mmCIF file of N, CA and C in Angstrom:
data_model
loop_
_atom_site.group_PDB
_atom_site.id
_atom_site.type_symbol
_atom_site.label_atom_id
_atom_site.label_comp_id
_atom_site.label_asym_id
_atom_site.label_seq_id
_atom_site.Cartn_x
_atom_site.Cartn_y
_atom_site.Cartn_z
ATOM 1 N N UNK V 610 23.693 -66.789 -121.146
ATOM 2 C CA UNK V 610 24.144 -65.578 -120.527
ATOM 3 C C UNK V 610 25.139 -64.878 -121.436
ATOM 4 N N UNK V 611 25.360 -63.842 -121.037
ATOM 5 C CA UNK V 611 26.306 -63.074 -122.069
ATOM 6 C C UNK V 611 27.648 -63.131 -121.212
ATOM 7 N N UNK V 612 28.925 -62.621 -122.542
ATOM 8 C CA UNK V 612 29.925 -62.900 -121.920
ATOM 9 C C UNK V 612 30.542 -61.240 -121.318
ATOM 10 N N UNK V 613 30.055 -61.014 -119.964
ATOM 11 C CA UNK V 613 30.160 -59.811 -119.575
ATOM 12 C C UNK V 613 31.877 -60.278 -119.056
ATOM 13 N N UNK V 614 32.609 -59.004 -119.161
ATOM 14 C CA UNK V 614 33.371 -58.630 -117.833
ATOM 15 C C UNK V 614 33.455 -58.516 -116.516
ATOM 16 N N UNK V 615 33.952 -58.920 -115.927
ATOM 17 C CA UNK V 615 33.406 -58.781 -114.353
ATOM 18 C C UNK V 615 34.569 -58.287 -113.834
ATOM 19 N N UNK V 616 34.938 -57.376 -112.593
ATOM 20 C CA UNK V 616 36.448 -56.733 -111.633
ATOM 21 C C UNK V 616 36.547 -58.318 -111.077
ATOM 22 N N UNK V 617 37.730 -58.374 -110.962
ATOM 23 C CA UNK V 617 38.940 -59.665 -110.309
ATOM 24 C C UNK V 617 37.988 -59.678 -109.059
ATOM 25 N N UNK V 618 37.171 -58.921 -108.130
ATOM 26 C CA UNK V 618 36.988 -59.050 -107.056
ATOM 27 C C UNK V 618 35.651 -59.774 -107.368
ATOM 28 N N UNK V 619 35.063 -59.766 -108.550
ATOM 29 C CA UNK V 619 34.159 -60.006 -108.749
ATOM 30 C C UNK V 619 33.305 -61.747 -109.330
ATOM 31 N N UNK V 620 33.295 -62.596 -108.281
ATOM 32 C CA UNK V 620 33.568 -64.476 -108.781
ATOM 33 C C UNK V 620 32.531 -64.795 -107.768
ATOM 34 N N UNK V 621 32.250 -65.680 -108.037
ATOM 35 C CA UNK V 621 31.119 -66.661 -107.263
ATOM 36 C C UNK V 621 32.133 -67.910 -106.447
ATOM 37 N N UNK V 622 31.935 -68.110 -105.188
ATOM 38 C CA UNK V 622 33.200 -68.686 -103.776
ATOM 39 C C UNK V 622 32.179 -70.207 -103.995
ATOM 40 N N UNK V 623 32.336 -71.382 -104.170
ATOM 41 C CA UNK V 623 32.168 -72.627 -103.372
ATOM 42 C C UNK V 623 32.792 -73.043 -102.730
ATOM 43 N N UNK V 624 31.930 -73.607 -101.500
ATOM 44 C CA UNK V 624 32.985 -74.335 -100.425
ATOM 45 C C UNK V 624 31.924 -74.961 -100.318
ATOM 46 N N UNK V 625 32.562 -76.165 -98.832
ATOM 47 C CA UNK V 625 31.627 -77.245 -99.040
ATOM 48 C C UNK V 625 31.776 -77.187 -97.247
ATOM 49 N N UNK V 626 30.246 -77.393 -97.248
ATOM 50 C CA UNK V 626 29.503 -77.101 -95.537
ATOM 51 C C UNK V 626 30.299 -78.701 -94.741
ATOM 52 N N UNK V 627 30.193 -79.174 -93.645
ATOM 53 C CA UNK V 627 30.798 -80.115 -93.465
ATOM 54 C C UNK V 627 29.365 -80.826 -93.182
ATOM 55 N N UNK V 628 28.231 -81.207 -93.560
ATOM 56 C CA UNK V 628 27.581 -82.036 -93.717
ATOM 57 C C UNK V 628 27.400 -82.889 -95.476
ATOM 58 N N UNK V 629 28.392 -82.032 -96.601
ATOM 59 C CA UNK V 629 28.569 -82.319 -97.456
ATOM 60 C C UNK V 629 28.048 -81.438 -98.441
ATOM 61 N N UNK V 630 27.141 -80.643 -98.355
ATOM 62 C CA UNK V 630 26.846 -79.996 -99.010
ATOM 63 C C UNK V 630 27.194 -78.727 -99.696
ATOM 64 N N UNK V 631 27.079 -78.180 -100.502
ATOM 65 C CA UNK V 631 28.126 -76.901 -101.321
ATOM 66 C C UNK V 631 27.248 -75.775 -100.824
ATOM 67 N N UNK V 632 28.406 -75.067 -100.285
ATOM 68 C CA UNK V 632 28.207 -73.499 -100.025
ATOM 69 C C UNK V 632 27.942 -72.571 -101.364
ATOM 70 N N UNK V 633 27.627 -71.368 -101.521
ATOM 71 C CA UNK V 633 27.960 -70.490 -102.638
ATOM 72 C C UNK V 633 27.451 -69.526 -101.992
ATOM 73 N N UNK V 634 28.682 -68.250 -102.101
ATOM 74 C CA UNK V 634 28.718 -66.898 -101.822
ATOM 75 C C UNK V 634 28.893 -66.254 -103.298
ATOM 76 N N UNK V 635 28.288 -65.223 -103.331
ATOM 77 C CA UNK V 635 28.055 -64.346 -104.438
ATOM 78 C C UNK V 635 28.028 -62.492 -104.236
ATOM 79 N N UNK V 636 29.003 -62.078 -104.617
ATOM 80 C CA UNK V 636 28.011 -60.529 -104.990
ATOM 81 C C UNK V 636 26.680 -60.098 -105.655
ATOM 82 N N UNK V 637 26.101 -59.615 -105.253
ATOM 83 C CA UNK V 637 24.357 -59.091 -105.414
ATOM 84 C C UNK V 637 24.541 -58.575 -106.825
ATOM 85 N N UNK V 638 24.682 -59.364 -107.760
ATOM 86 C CA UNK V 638 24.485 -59.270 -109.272
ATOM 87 C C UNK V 638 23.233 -59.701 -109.600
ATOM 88 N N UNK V 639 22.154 -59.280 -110.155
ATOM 89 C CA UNK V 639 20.899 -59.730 -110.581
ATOM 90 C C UNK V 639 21.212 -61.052 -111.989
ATOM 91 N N UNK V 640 21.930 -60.926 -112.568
ATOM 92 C CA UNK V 640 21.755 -62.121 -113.359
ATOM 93 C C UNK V 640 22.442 -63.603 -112.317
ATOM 94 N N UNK V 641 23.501 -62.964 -111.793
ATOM 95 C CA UNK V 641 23.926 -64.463 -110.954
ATOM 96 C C UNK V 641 23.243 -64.956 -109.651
ATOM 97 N N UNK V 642 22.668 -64.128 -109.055
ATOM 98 C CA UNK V 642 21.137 -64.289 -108.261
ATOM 99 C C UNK V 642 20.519 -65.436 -108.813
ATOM 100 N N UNK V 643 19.701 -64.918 -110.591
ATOM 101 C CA UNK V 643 18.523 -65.859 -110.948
ATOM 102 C C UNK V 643 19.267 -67.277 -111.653
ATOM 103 N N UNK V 644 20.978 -67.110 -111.827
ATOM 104 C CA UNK V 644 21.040 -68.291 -111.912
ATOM 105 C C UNK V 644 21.342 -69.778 -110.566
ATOM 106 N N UNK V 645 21.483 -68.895 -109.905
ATOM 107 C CA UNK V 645 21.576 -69.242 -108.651
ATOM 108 C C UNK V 645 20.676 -69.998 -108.035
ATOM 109 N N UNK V 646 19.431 -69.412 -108.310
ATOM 110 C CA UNK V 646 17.791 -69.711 -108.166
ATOM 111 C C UNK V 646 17.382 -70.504 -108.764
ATOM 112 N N UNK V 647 17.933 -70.917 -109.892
ATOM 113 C CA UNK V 647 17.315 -72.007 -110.849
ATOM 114 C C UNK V 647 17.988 -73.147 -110.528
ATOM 115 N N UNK V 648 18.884 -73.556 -109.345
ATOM 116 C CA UNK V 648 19.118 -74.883 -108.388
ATOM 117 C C UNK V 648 17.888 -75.914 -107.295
ATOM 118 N N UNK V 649 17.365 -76.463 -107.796
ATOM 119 C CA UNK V 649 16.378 -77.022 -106.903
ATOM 120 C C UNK V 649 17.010 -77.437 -105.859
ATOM 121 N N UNK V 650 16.313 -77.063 -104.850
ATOM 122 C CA UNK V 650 16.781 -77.749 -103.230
ATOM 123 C C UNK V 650 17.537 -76.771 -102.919
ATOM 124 N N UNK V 651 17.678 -75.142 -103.350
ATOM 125 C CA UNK V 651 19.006 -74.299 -102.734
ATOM 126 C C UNK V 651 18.135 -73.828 -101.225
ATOM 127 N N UNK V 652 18.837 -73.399 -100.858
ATOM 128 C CA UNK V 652 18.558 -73.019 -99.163
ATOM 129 C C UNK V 652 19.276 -71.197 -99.026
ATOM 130 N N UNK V 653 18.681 -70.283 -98.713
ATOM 131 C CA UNK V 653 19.174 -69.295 -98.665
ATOM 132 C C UNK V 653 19.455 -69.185 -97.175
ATOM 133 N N UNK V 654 20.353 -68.119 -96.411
ATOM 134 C CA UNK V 654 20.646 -68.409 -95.289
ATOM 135 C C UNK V 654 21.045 -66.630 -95.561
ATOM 136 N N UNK V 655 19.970 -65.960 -94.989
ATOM 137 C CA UNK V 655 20.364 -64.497 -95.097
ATOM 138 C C UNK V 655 21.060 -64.110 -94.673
ATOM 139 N N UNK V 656 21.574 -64.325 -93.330
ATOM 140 C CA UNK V 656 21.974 -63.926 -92.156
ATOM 141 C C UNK V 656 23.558 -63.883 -92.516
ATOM 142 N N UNK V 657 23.956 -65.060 -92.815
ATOM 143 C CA UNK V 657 25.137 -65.488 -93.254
ATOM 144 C C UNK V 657 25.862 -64.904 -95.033
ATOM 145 N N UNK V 658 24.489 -64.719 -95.403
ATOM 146 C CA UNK V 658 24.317 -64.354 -97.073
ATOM 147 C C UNK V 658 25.534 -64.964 -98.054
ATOM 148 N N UNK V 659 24.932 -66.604 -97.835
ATOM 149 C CA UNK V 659 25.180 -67.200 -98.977
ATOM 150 C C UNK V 659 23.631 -68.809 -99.147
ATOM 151 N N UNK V 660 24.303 -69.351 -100.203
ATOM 152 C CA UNK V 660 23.087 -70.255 -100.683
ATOM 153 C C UNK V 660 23.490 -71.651 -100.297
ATOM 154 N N UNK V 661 22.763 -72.613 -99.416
ATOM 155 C CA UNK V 661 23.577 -73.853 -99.286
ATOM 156 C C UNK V 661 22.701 -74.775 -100.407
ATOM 157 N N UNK V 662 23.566 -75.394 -101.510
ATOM 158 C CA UNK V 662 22.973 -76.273 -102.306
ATOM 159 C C UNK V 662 23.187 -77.796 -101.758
ATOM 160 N N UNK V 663 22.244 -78.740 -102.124
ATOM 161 C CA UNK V 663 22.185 -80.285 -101.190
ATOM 162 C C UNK V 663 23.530 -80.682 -102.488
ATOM 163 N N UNK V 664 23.826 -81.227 -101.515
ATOM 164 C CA UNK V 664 25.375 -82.663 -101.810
ATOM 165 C C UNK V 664 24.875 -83.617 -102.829
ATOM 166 N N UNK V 665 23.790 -83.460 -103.282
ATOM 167 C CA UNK V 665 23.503 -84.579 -104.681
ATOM 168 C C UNK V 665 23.612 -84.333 -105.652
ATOM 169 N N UNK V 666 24.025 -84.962 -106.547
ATOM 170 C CA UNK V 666 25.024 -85.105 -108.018
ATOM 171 C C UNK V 666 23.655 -83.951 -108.881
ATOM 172 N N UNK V 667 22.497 -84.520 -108.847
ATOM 173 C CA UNK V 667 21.768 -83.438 -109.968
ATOM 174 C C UNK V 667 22.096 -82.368 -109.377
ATOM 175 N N UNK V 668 22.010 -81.726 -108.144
ATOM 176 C CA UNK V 668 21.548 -80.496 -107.726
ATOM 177 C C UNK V 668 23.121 -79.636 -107.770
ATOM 178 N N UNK V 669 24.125 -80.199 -107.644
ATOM 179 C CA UNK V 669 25.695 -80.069 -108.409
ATOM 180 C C UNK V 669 25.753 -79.754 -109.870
ATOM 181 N N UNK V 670 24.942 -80.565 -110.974
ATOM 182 C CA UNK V 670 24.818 -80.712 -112.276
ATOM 183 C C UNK V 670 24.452 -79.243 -112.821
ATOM 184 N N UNK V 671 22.970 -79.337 -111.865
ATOM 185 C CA UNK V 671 22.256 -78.042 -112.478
ATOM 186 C C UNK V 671 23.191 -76.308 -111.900
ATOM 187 N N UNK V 672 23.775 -76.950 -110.542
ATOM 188 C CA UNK V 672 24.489 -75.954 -110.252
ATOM 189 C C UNK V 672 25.916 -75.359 -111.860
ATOM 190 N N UNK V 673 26.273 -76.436 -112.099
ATOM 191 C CA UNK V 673 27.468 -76.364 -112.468
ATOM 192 C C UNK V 673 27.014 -75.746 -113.850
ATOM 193 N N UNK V 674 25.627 -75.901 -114.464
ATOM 194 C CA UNK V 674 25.106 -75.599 -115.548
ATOM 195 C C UNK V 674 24.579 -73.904 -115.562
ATOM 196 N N UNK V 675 23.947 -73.992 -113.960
ATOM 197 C CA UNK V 675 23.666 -72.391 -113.823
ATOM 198 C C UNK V 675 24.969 -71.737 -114.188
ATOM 199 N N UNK V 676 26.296 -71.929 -113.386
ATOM 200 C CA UNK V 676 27.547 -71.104 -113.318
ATOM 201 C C UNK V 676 28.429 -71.622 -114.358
ATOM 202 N N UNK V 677 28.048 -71.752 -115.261
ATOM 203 C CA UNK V 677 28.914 -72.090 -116.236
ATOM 204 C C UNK V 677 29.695 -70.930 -117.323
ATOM 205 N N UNK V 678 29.172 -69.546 -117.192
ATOM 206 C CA UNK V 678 29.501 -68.627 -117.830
ATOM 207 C C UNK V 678 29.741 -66.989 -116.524
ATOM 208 N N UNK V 679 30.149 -67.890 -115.449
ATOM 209 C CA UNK V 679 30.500 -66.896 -114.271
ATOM 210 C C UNK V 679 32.071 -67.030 -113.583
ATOM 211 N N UNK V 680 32.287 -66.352 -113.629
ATOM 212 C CA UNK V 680 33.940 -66.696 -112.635
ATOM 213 C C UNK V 680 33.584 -67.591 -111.385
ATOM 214 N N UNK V 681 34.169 -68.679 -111.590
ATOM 215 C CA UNK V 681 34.101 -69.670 -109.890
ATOM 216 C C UNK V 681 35.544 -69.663 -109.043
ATOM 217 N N UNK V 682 35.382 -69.554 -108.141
ATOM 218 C CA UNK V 682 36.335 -70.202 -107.655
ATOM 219 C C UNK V 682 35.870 -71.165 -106.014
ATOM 220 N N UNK V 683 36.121 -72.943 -106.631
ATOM 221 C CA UNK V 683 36.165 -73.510 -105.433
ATOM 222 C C UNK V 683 37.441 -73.265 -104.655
ATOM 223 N N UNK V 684 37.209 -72.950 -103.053
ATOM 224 C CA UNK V 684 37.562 -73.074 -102.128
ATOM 225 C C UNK V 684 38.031 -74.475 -101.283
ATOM 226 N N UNK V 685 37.504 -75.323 -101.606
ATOM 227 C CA UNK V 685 37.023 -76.979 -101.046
ATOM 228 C C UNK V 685 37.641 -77.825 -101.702
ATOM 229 N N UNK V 686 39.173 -78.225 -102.053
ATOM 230 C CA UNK V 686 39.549 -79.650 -102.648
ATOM 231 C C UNK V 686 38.497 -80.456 -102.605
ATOM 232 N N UNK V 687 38.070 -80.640 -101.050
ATOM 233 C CA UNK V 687 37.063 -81.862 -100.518
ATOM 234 C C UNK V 687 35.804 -81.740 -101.740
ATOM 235 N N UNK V 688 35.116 -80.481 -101.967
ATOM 236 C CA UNK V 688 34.267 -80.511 -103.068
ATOM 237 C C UNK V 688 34.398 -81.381 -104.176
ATOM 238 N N UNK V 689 35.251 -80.686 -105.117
ATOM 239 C CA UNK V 689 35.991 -81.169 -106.388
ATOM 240 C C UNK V 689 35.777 -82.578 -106.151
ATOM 241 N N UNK V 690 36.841 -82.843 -104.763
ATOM 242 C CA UNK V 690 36.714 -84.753 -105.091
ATOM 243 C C UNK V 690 35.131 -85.064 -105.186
ATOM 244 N N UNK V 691 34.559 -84.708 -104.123
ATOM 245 C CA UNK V 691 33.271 -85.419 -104.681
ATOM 246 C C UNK V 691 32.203 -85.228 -105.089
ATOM 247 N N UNK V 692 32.544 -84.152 -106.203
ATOM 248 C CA UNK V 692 31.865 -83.622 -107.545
ATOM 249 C C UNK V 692 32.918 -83.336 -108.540
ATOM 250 N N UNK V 693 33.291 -83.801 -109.477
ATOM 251 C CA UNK V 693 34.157 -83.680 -110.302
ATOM 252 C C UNK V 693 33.701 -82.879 -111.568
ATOM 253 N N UNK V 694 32.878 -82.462 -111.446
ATOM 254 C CA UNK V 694 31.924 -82.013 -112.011
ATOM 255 C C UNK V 694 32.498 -80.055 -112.073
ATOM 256 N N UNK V 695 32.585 -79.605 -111.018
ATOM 257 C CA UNK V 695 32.754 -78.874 -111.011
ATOM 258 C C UNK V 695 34.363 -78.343 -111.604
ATOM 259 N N UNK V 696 34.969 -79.314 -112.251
ATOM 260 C CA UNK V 696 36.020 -78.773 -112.508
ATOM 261 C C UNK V 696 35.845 -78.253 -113.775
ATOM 262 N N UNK V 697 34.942 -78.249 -114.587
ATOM 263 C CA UNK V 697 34.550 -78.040 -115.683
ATOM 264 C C UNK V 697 34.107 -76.231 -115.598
ATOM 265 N N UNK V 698 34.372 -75.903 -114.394
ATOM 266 C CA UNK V 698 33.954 -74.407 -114.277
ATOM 267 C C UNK V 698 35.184 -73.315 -114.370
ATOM 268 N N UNK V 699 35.145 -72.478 -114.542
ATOM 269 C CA UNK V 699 36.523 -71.288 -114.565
ATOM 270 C C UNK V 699 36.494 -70.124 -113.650
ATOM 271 N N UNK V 700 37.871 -69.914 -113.445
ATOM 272 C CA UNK V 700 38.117 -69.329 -112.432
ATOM 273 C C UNK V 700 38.104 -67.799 -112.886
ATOM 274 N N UNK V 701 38.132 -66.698 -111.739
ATOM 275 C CA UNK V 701 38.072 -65.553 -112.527
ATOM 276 C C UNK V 701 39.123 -65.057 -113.520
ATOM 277 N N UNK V 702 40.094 -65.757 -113.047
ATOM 278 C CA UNK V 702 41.028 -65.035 -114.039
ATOM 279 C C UNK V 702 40.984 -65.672 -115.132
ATOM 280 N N UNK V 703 40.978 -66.602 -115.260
ATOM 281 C CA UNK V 703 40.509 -67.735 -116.785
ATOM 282 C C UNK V 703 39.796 -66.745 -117.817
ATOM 283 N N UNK V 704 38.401 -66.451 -117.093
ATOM 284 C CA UNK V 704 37.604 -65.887 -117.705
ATOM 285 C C UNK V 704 38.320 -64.762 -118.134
ATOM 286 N N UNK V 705 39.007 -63.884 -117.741
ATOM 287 C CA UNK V 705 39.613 -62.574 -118.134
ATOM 288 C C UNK V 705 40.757 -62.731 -119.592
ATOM 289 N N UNK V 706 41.301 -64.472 -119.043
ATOM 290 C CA UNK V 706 42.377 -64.306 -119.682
ATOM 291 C C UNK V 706 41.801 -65.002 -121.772
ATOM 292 N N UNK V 707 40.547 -65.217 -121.230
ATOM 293 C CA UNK V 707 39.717 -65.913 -122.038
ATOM 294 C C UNK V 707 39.001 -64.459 -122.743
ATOM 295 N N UNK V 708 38.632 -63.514 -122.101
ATOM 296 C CA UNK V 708 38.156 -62.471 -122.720
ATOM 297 C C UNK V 708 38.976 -61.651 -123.702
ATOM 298 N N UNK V 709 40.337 -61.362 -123.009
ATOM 299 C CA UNK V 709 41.054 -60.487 -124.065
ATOM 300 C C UNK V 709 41.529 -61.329 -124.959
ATOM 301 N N UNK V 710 41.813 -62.985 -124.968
ATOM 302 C CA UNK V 710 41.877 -63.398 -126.015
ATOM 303 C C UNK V 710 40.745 -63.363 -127.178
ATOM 304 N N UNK V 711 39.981 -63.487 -127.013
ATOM 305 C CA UNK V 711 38.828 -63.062 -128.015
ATOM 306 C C UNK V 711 38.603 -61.449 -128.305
ATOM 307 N N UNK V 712 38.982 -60.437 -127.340
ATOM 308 C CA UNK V 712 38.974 -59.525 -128.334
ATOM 309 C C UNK V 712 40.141 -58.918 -128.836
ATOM 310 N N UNK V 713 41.041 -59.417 -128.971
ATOM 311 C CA UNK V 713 42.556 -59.691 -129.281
ATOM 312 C C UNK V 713 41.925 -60.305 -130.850
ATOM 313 N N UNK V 714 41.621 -61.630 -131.000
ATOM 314 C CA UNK V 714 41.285 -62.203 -131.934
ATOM 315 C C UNK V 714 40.016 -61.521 -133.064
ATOM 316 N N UNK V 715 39.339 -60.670 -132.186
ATOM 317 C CA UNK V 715 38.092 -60.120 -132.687
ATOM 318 C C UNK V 715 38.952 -58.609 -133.493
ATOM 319 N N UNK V 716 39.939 -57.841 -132.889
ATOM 320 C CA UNK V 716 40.736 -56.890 -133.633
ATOM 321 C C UNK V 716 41.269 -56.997 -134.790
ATOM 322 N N UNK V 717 41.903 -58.313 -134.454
ATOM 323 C CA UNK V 717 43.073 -58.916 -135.632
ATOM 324 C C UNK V 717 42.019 -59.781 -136.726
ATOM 325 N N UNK V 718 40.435 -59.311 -136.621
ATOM 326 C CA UNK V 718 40.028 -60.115 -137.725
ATOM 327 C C UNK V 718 39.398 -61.258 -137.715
ATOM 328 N N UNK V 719 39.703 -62.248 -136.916
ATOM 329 C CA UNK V 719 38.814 -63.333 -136.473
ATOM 330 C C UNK V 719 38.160 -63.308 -135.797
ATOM 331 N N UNK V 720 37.030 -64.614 -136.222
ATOM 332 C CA UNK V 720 35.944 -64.602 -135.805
ATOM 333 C C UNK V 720 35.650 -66.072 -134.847
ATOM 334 N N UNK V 721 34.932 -66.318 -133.870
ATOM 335 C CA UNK V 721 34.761 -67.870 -132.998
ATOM 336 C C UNK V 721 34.615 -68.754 -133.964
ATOM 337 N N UNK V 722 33.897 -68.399 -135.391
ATOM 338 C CA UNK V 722 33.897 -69.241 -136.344
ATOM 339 C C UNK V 722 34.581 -69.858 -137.522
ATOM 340 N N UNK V 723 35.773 -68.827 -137.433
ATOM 341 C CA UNK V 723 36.406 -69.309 -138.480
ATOM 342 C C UNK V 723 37.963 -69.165 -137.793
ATOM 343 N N UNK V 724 38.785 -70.076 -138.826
ATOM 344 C CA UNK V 724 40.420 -70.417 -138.128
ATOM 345 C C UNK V 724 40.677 -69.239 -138.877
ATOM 346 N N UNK V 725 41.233 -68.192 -139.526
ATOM 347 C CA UNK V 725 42.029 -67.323 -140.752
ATOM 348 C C UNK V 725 41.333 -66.306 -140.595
ATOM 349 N N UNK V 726 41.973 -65.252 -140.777
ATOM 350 C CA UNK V 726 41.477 -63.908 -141.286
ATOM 351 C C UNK V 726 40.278 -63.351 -142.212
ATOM 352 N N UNK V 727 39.455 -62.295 -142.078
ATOM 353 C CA UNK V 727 38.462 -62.827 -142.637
ATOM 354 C C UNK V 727 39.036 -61.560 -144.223
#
């Protein structure tokens, strides 16, 4: 995925259903939709309009792999503990604070590839 910008209002919510399984609410972004979609076992729930993914470690994995380049923010301590997995994800502001550092770094000359000035 590319490393877009997104508005502060703009992050993907996990929480965790109380049968164990992970919630995910999203804004109607077409790329975070189809990564969304590429979770086996997701469950859409229109009504409510979010995605319930099953409580098992792959279907967490592949989750955590879809959203890996999206603003997260879990909601659910209870999650985290039992997927640890997901801590490996960033929050929206991370991502922001992660963006202007790179084009901060991208002004002043550097590049992701090299330590020094070019």
């Amino acid at each position: 995925m590319k490393a877009n910008v997104y508005s502060s209002s703009q992050y993907v919510i996990l929480d965790r259903a109380e049968n164990g399984d992970a919630i995910v609410e999203t804004p109607y972004i077409d790329e975070w939709i189809k990564a969304i979609n590429s979770v086996p076992g997701r469950k859409s729930d229109a009504t409510a309009k979010y995605w319930v993914i099953p409580g098992r470690k792959l279907a967490i994995l592949v989750l955590c792999h879809a959203l890996q380049d999206l603003p997260v923010v879990v909601k659910s301590p209870h999650l985290v503990e039992w997927f640890l997995e997901l801590l490996q994800l960033h929050t929206g502001a991370e991502k922001d604070a992660l963006q202007k550092l790179r084009d901060t770094l991208k002004m002043k000359g550097y590049t992701l590839r090299l330590k020094r000035p070019i």
